[in-house]
mmCIF file of C-alpha atoms and ligand atoms in Angstrom:
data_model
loop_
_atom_site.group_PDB
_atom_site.id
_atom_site.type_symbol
_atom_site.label_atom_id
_atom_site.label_comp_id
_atom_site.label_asym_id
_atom_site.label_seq_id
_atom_site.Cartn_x
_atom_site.Cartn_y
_atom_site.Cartn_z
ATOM 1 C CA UNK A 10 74.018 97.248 40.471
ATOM 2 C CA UNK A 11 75.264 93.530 40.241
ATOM 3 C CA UNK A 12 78.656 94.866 41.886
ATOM 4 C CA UNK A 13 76.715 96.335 44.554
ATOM 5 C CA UNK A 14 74.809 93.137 45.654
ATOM 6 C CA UNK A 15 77.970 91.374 45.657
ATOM 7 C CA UNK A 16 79.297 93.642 48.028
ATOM 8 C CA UNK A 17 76.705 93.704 50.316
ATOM 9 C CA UNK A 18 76.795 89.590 50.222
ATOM 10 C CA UNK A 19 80.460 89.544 51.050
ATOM 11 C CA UNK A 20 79.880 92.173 53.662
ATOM 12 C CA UNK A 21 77.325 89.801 55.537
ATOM 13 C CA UNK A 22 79.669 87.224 55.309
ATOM 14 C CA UNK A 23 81.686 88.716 57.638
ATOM 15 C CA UNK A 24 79.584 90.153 59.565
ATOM 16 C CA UNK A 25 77.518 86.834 60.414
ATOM 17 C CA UNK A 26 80.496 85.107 62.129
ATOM 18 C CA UNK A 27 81.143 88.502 64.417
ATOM 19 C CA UNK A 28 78.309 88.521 65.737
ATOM 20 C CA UNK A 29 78.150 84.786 66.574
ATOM 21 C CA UNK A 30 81.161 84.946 68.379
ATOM 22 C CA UNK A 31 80.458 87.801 70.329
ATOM 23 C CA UNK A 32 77.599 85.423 71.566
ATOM 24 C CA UNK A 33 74.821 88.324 71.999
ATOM 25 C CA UNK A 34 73.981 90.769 69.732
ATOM 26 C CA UNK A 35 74.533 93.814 71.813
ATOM 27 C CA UNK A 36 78.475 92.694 72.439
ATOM 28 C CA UNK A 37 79.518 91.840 75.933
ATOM 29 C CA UNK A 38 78.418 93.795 79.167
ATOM 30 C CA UNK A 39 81.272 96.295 80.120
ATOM 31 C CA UNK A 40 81.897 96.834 83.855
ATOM 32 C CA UNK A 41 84.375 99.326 85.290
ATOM 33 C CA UNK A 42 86.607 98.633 88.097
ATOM 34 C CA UNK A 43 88.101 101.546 90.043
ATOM 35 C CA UNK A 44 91.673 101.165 91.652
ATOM 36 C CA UNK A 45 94.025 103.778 93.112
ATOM 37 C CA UNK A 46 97.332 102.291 92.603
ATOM 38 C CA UNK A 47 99.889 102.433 89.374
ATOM 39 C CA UNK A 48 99.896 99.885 86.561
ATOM 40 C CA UNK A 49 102.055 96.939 87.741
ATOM 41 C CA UNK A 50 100.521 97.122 91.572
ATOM 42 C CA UNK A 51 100.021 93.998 93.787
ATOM 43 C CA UNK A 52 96.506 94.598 93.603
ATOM 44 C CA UNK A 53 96.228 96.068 90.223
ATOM 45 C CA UNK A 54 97.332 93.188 88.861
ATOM 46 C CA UNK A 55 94.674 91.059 90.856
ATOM 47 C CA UNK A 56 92.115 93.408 89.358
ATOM 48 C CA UNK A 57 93.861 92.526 85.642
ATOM 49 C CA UNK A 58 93.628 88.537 87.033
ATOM 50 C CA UNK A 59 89.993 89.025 88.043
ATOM 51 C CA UNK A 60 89.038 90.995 85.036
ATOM 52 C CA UNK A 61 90.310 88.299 82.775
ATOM 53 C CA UNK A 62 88.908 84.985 85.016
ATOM 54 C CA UNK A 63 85.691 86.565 84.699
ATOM 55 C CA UNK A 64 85.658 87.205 80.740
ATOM 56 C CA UNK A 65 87.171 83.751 80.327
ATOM 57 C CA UNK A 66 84.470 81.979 82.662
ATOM 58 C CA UNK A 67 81.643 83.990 81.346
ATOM 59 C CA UNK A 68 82.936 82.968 77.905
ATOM 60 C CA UNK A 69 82.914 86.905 77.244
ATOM 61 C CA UNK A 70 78.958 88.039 78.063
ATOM 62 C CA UNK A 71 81.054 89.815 80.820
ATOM 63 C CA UNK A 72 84.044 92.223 80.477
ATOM 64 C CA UNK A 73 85.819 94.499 83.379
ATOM 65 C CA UNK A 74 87.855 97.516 82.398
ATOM 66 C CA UNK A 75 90.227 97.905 85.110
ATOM 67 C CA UNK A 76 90.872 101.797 85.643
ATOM 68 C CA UNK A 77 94.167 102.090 87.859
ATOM 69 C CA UNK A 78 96.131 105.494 89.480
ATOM 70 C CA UNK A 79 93.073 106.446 90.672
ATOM 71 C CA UNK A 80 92.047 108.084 87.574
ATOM 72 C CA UNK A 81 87.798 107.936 88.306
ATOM 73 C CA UNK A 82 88.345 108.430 91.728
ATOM 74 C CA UNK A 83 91.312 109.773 93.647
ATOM 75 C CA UNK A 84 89.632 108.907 97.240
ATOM 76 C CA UNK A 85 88.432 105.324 97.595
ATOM 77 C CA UNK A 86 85.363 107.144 99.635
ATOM 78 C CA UNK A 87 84.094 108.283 96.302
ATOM 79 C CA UNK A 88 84.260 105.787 94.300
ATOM 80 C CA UNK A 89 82.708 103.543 97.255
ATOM 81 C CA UNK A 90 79.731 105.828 97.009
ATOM 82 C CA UNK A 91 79.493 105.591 93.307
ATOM 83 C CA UNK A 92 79.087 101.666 94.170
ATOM 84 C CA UNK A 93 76.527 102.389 96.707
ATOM 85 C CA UNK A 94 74.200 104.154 93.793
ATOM 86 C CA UNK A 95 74.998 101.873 91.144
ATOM 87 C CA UNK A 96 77.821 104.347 89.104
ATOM 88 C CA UNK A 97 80.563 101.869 89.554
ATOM 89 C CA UNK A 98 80.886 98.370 89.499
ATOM 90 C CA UNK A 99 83.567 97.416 91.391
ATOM 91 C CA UNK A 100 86.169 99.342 93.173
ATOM 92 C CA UNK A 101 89.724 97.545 95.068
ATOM 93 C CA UNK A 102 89.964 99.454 98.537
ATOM 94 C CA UNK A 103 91.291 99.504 101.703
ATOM 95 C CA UNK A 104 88.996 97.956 104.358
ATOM 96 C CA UNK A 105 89.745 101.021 106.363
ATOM 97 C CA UNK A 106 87.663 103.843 103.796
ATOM 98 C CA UNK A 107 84.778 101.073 104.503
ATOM 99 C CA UNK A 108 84.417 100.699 108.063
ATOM 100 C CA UNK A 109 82.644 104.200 107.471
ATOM 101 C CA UNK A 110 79.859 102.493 105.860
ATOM 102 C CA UNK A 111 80.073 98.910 107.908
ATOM 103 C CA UNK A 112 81.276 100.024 111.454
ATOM 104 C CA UNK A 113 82.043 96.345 112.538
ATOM 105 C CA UNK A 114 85.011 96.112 109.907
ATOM 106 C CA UNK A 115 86.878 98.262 112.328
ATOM 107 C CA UNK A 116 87.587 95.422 114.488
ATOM 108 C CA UNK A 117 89.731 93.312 111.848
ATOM 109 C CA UNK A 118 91.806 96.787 111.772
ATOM 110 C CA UNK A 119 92.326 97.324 115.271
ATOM 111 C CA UNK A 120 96.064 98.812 115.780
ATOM 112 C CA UNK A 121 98.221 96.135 117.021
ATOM 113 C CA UNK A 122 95.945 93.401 116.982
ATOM 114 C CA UNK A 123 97.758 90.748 114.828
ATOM 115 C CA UNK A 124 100.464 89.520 115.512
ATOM 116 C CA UNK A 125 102.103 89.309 111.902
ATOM 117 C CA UNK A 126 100.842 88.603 108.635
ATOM 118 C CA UNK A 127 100.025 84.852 109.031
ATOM 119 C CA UNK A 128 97.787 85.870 111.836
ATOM 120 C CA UNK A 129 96.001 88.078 109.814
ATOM 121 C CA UNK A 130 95.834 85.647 106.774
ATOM 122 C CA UNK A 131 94.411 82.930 109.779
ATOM 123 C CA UNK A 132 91.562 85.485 110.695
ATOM 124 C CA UNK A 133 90.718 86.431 107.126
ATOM 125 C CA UNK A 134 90.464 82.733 106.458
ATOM 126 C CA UNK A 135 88.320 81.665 109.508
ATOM 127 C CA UNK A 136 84.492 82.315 109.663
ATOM 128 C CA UNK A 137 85.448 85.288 111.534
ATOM 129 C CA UNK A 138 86.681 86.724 108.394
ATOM 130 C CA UNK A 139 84.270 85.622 106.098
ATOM 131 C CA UNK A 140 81.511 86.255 108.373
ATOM 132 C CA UNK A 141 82.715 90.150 107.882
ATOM 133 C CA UNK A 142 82.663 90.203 103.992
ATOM 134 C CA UNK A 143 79.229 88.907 104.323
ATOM 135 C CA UNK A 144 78.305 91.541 106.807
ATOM 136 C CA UNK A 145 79.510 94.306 104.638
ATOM 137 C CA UNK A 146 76.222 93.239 102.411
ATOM 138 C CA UNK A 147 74.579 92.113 104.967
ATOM 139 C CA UNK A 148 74.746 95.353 107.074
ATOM 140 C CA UNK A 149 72.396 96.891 103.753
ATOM 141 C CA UNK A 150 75.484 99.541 102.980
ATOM 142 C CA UNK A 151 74.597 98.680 98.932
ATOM 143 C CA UNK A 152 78.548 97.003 98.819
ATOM 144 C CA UNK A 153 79.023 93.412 98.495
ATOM 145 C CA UNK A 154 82.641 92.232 99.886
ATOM 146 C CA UNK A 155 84.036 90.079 97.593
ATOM 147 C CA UNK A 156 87.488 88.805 98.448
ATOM 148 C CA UNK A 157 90.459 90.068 100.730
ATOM 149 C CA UNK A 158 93.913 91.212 99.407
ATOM 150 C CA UNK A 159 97.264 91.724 101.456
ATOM 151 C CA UNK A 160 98.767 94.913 102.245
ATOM 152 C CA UNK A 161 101.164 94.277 104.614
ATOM 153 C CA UNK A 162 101.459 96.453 107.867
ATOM 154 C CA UNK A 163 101.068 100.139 108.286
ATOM 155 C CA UNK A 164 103.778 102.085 110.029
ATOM 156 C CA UNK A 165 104.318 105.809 109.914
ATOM 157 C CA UNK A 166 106.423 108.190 107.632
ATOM 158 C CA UNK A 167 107.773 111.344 108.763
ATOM 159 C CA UNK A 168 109.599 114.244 107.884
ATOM 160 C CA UNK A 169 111.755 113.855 111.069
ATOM 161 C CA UNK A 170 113.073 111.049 112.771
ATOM 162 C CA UNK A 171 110.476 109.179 115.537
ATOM 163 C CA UNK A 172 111.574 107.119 118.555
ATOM 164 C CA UNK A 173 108.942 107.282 120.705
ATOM 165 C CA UNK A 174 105.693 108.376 121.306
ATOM 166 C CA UNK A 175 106.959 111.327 122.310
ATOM 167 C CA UNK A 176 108.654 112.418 118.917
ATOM 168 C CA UNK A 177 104.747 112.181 117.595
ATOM 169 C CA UNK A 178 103.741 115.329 119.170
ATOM 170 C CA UNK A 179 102.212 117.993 116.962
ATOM 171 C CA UNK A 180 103.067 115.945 113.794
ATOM 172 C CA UNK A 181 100.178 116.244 111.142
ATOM 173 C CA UNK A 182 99.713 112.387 109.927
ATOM 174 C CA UNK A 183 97.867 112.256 107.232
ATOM 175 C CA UNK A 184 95.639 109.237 107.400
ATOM 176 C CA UNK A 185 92.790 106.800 105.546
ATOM 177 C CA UNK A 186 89.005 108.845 105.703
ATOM 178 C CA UNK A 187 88.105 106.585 109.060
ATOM 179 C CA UNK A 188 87.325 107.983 112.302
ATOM 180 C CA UNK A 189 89.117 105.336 114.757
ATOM 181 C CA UNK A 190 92.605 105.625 112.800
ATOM 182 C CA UNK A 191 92.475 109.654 113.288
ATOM 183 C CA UNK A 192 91.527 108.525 117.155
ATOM 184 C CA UNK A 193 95.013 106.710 117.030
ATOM 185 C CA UNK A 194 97.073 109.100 115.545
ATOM 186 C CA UNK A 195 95.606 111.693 118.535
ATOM 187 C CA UNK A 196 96.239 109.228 121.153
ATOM 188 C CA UNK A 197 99.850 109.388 119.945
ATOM 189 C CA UNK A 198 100.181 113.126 120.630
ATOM 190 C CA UNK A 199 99.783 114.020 116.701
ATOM 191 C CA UNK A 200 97.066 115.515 114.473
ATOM 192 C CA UNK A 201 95.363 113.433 111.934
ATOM 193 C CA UNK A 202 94.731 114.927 109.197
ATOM 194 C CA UNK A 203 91.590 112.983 106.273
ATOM 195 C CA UNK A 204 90.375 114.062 102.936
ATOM 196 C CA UNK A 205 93.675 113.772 101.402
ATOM 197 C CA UNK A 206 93.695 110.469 98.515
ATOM 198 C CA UNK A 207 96.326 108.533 98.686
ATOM 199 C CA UNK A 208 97.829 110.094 95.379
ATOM 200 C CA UNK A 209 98.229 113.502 96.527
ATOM 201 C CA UNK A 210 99.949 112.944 99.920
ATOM 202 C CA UNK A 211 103.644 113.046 98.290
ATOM 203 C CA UNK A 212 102.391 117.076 97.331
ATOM 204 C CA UNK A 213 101.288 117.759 100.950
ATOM 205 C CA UNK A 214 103.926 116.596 102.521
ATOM 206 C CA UNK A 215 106.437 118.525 100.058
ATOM 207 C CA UNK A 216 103.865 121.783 100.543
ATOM 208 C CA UNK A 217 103.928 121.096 104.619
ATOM 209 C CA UNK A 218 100.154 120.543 104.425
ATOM 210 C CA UNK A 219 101.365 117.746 106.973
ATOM 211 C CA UNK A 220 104.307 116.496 107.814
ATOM 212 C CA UNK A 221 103.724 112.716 107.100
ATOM 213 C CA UNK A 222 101.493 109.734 106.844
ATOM 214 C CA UNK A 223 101.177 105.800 107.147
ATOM 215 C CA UNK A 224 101.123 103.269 104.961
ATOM 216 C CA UNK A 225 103.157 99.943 103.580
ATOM 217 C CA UNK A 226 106.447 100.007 102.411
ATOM 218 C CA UNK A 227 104.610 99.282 98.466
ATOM 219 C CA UNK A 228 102.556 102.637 98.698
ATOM 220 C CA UNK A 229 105.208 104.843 100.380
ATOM 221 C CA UNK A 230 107.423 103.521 97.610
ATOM 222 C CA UNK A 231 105.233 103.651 94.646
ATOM 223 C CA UNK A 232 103.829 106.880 95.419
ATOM 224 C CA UNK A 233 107.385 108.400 95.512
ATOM 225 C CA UNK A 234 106.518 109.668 99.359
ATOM 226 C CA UNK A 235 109.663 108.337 100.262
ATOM 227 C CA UNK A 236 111.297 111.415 98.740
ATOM 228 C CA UNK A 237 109.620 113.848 100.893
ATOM 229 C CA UNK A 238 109.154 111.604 104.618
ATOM 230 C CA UNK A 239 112.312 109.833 104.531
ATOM 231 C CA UNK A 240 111.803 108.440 108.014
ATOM 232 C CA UNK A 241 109.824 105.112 107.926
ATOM 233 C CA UNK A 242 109.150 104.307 112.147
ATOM 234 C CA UNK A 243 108.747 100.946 112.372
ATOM 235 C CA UNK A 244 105.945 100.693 114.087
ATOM 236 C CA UNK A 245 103.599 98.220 112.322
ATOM 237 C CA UNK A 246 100.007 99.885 113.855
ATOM 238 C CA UNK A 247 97.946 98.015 111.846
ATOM 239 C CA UNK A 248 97.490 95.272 109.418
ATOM 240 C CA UNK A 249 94.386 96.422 107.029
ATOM 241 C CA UNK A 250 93.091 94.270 104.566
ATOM 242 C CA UNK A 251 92.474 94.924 100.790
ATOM 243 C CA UNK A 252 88.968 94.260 99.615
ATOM 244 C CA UNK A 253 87.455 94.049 96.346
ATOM 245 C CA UNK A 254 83.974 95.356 96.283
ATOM 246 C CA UNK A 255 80.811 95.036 94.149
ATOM 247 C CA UNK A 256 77.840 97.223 93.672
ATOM 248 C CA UNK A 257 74.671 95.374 94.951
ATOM 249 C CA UNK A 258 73.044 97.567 92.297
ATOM 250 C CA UNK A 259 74.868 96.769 89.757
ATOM 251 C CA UNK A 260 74.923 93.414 90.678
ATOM 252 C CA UNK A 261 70.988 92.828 90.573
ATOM 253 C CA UNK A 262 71.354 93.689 86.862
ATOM 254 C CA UNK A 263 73.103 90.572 86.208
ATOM 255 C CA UNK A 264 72.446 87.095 85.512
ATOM 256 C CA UNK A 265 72.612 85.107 88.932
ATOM 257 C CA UNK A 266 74.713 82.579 87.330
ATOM 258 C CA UNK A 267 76.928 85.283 86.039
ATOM 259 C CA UNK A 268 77.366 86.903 89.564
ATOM 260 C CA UNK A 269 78.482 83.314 90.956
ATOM 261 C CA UNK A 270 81.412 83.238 88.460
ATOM 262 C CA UNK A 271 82.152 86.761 89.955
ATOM 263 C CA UNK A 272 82.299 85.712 93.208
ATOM 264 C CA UNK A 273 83.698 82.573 92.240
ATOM 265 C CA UNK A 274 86.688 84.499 89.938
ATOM 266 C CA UNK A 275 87.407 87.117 93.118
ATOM 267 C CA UNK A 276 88.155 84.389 95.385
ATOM 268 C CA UNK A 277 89.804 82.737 93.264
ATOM 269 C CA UNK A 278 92.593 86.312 92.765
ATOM 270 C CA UNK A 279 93.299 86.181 96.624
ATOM 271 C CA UNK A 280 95.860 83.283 96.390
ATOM 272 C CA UNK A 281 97.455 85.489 93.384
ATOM 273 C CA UNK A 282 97.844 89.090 95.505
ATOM 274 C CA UNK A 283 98.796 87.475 98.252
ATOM 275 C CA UNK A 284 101.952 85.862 96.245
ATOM 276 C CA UNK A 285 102.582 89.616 94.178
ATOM 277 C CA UNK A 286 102.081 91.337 97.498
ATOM 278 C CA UNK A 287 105.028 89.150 99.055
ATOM 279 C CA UNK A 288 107.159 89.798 96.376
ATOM 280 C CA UNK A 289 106.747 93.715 96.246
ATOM 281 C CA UNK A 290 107.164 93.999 99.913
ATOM 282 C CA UNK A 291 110.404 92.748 99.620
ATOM 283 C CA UNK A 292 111.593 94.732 96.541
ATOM 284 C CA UNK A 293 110.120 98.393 97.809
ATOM 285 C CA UNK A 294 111.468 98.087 101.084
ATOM 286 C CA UNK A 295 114.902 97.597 99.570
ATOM 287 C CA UNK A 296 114.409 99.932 97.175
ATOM 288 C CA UNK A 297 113.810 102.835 99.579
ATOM 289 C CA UNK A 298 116.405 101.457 102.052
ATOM 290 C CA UNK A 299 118.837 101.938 99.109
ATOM 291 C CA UNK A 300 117.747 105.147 98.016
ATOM 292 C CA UNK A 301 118.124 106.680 101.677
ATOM 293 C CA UNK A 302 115.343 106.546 104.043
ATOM 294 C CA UNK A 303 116.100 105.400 107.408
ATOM 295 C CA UNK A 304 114.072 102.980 109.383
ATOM 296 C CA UNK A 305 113.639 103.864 112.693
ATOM 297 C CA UNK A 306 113.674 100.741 115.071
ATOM 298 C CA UNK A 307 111.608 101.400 118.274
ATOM 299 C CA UNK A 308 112.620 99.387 121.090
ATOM 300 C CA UNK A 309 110.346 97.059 122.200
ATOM 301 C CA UNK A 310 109.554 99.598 125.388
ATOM 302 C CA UNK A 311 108.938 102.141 122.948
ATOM 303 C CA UNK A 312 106.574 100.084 121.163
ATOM 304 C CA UNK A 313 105.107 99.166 124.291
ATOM 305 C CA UNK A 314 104.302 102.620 125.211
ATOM 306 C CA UNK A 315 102.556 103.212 121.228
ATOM 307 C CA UNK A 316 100.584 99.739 121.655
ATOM 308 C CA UNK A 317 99.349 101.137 125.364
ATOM 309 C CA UNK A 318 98.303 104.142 124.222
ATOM 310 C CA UNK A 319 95.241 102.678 122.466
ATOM 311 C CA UNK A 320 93.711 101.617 125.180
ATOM 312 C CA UNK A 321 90.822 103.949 124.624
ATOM 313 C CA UNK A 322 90.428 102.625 120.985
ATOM 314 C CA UNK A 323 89.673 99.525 122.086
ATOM 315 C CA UNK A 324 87.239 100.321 124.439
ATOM 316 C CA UNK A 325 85.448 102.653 121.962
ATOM 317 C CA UNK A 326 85.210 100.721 119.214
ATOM 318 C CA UNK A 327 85.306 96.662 120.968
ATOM 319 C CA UNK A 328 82.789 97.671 122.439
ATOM 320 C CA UNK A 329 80.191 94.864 122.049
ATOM 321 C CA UNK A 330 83.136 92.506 120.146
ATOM 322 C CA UNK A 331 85.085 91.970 122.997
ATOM 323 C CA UNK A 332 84.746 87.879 122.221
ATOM 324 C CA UNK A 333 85.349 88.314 118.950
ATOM 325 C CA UNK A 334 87.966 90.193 119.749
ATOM 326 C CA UNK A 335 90.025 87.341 122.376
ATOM 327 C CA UNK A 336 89.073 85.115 119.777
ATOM 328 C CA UNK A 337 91.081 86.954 117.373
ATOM 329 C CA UNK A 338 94.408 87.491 119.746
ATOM 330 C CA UNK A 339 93.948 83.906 120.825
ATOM 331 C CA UNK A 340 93.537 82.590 117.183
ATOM 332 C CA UNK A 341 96.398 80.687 116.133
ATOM 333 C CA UNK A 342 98.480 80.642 120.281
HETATM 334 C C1 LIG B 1 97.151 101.686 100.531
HETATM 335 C C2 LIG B 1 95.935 100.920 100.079
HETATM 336 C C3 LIG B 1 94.989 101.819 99.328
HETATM 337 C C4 LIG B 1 94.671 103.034 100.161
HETATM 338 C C5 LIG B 1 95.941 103.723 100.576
HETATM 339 C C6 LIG B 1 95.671 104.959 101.428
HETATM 340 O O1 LIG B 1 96.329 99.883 99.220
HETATM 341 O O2 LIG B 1 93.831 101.093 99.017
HETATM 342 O O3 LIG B 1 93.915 103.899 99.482
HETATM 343 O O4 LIG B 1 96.751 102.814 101.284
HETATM 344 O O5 LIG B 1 96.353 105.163 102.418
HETATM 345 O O6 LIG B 1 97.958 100.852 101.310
HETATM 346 O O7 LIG B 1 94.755 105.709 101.103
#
């Protein structure tokens, strides 16, 4: 009996200090973050950065477990839904998926409309920029727009060579679930073809589901694509942000002060991808380069002729931003 009490005395003795440490009771609060690219990612490591800001700041009430490969939700359209009803936390996306839910982020995606990546970065930065993430709350769509990430420029991947506009004809380009980019990839001649995450497009392409996509030199590397489209056009349509998104629901749950650290932490990760994304740019287009795929250069009237084709676009969806829009070219001249 003795030996038993003693037990039970030494047993509290450790126990005491756990729980004191752990600060509450109940442990921390465990929130799930949904990303679609491999360990070792530009922006999987910001989510790993953000995750660990935020259960440093919050002195551990608040934990994130990063789930990366798109392992909760192959499409970034599902697991943006799942944040609109409170199942998910926060998801890393492409602003492209989202203009579905906040039309007026299709404007900071226009094809062609930046210059380069500094232009973009100038945008982003600017109360034009920040005036967006706010709208994506704003606009009631249940997300809250937390920071931007870079991802470079877009150019298409084929199965055969491209030169011109012409060369696009009939091609089935797999693209991002948004309306306006399918619109482009028309314009051009070709089919676009949604509903396919950005995991399974190496499988279509080798099963002639379509006969390429678009994306960075990162994705069309990491996602081994390279293998089966080894023509990369360099065509540089568009420049489409990154953005890491928060459930409004989820977020009403929380203590305000602990949703300013989030904020606070998110912002704080953009400086970080930015560097990582700079880096892997570099490395995956060599990479690729040196494992065979050949970049097709379009010459600047080639280009022309893409860029003038999307006329229409901008009419479509400018319409009612056309001074946001000159602000944006002029930005920076
Ligand atoms: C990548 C983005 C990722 C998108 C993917 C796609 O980082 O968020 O899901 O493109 O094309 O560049 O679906």
């Amino acid at each position: 009996m003795k030996k038993v009490f003693v037990l039970l005395l030494a047993l509290t003795a450790i126990m005491i200090p756990a729980f004191a440490q752990g600060g509450k009771e109940n442990g921390p609060i465990v929130l799930t973050l949904s990303e679609v690219h491999a360990e070792g990612y530009p922006t999987t490591l910001a989510d790993y950065e953000f995750a660990r800001l935020v259960e440093e700041r919050t002195e551990g009430r608040i934990k994130i477990d990063v789930y990366s490969g798109g392992t909760l939700y192959g499409e970034e359209t599902g697991s943006i839904e799942a944040l609109q009803i409170g199942d998910l936390a926060f998801a890393r996306v492409s602003a492209s998926p989202v203009a579905s839910y906040v039309p007026a982020l299709n404007v900071i995606q226009l094809p062609y409309l930046y210059r380069d990546g500094e232009h973009m970065w100038q945008v982003l930065n600017s109360d034009i920029g920040q005036n967006m993430l706010v709208e994506i709350q704003a606009s009631g769509s249940g997300l809250v727009g937390l920071c931007y990430y870079d991802a470079g420029a877009r150019s298409f991947y084929t199965k055969t060579p491209v030169y011109s506009v012409d060369d696009m004809a009939g091609l089935k380009i797999r693209l991002q679930n948004n309306a306006m980019m399918v619109e482009m990839v028309q314009l051009l001649g070709g089919n676009g073809v949604t509903g396919i995450g950005p995991n399974d497009v190496y499988s279509a392409i080798q099963q002639g589901t379509i006969d390429g996509a678009e994306n960075n030199w990162p994705t069309y590397e990491s996602m081994g694509d390279y293998q089966v489209a080894p023509y990369f056009i360099l065509d540089g349509h568009t420049r489409v942000p990154e953005i890491l998104l928060a459930s409004e629901a989820v977020l009403n749950t929380l203590d305000p002060a602990d949703v300013e650290i989030i904020k606070e932490c998110a912002k704080e990760t953009q400086a970080y991808e930015i560097e990582q994304w700079a880096l892997r740019e570099k490395s995956s287009e060599e990479k690729v380069v040196s494992e065979g795929v050949t970049v097709c250069e379009l010459t600047p009237e080639a280009l022309a002729e893409f860029q003038e084709r999307m006329a229409p676009i901008y009419e479509e969806y400018g319409a009612g931003y056309e001074d946001l829009i000159a602000l944006i070219q002029n930005m920076g001249l």
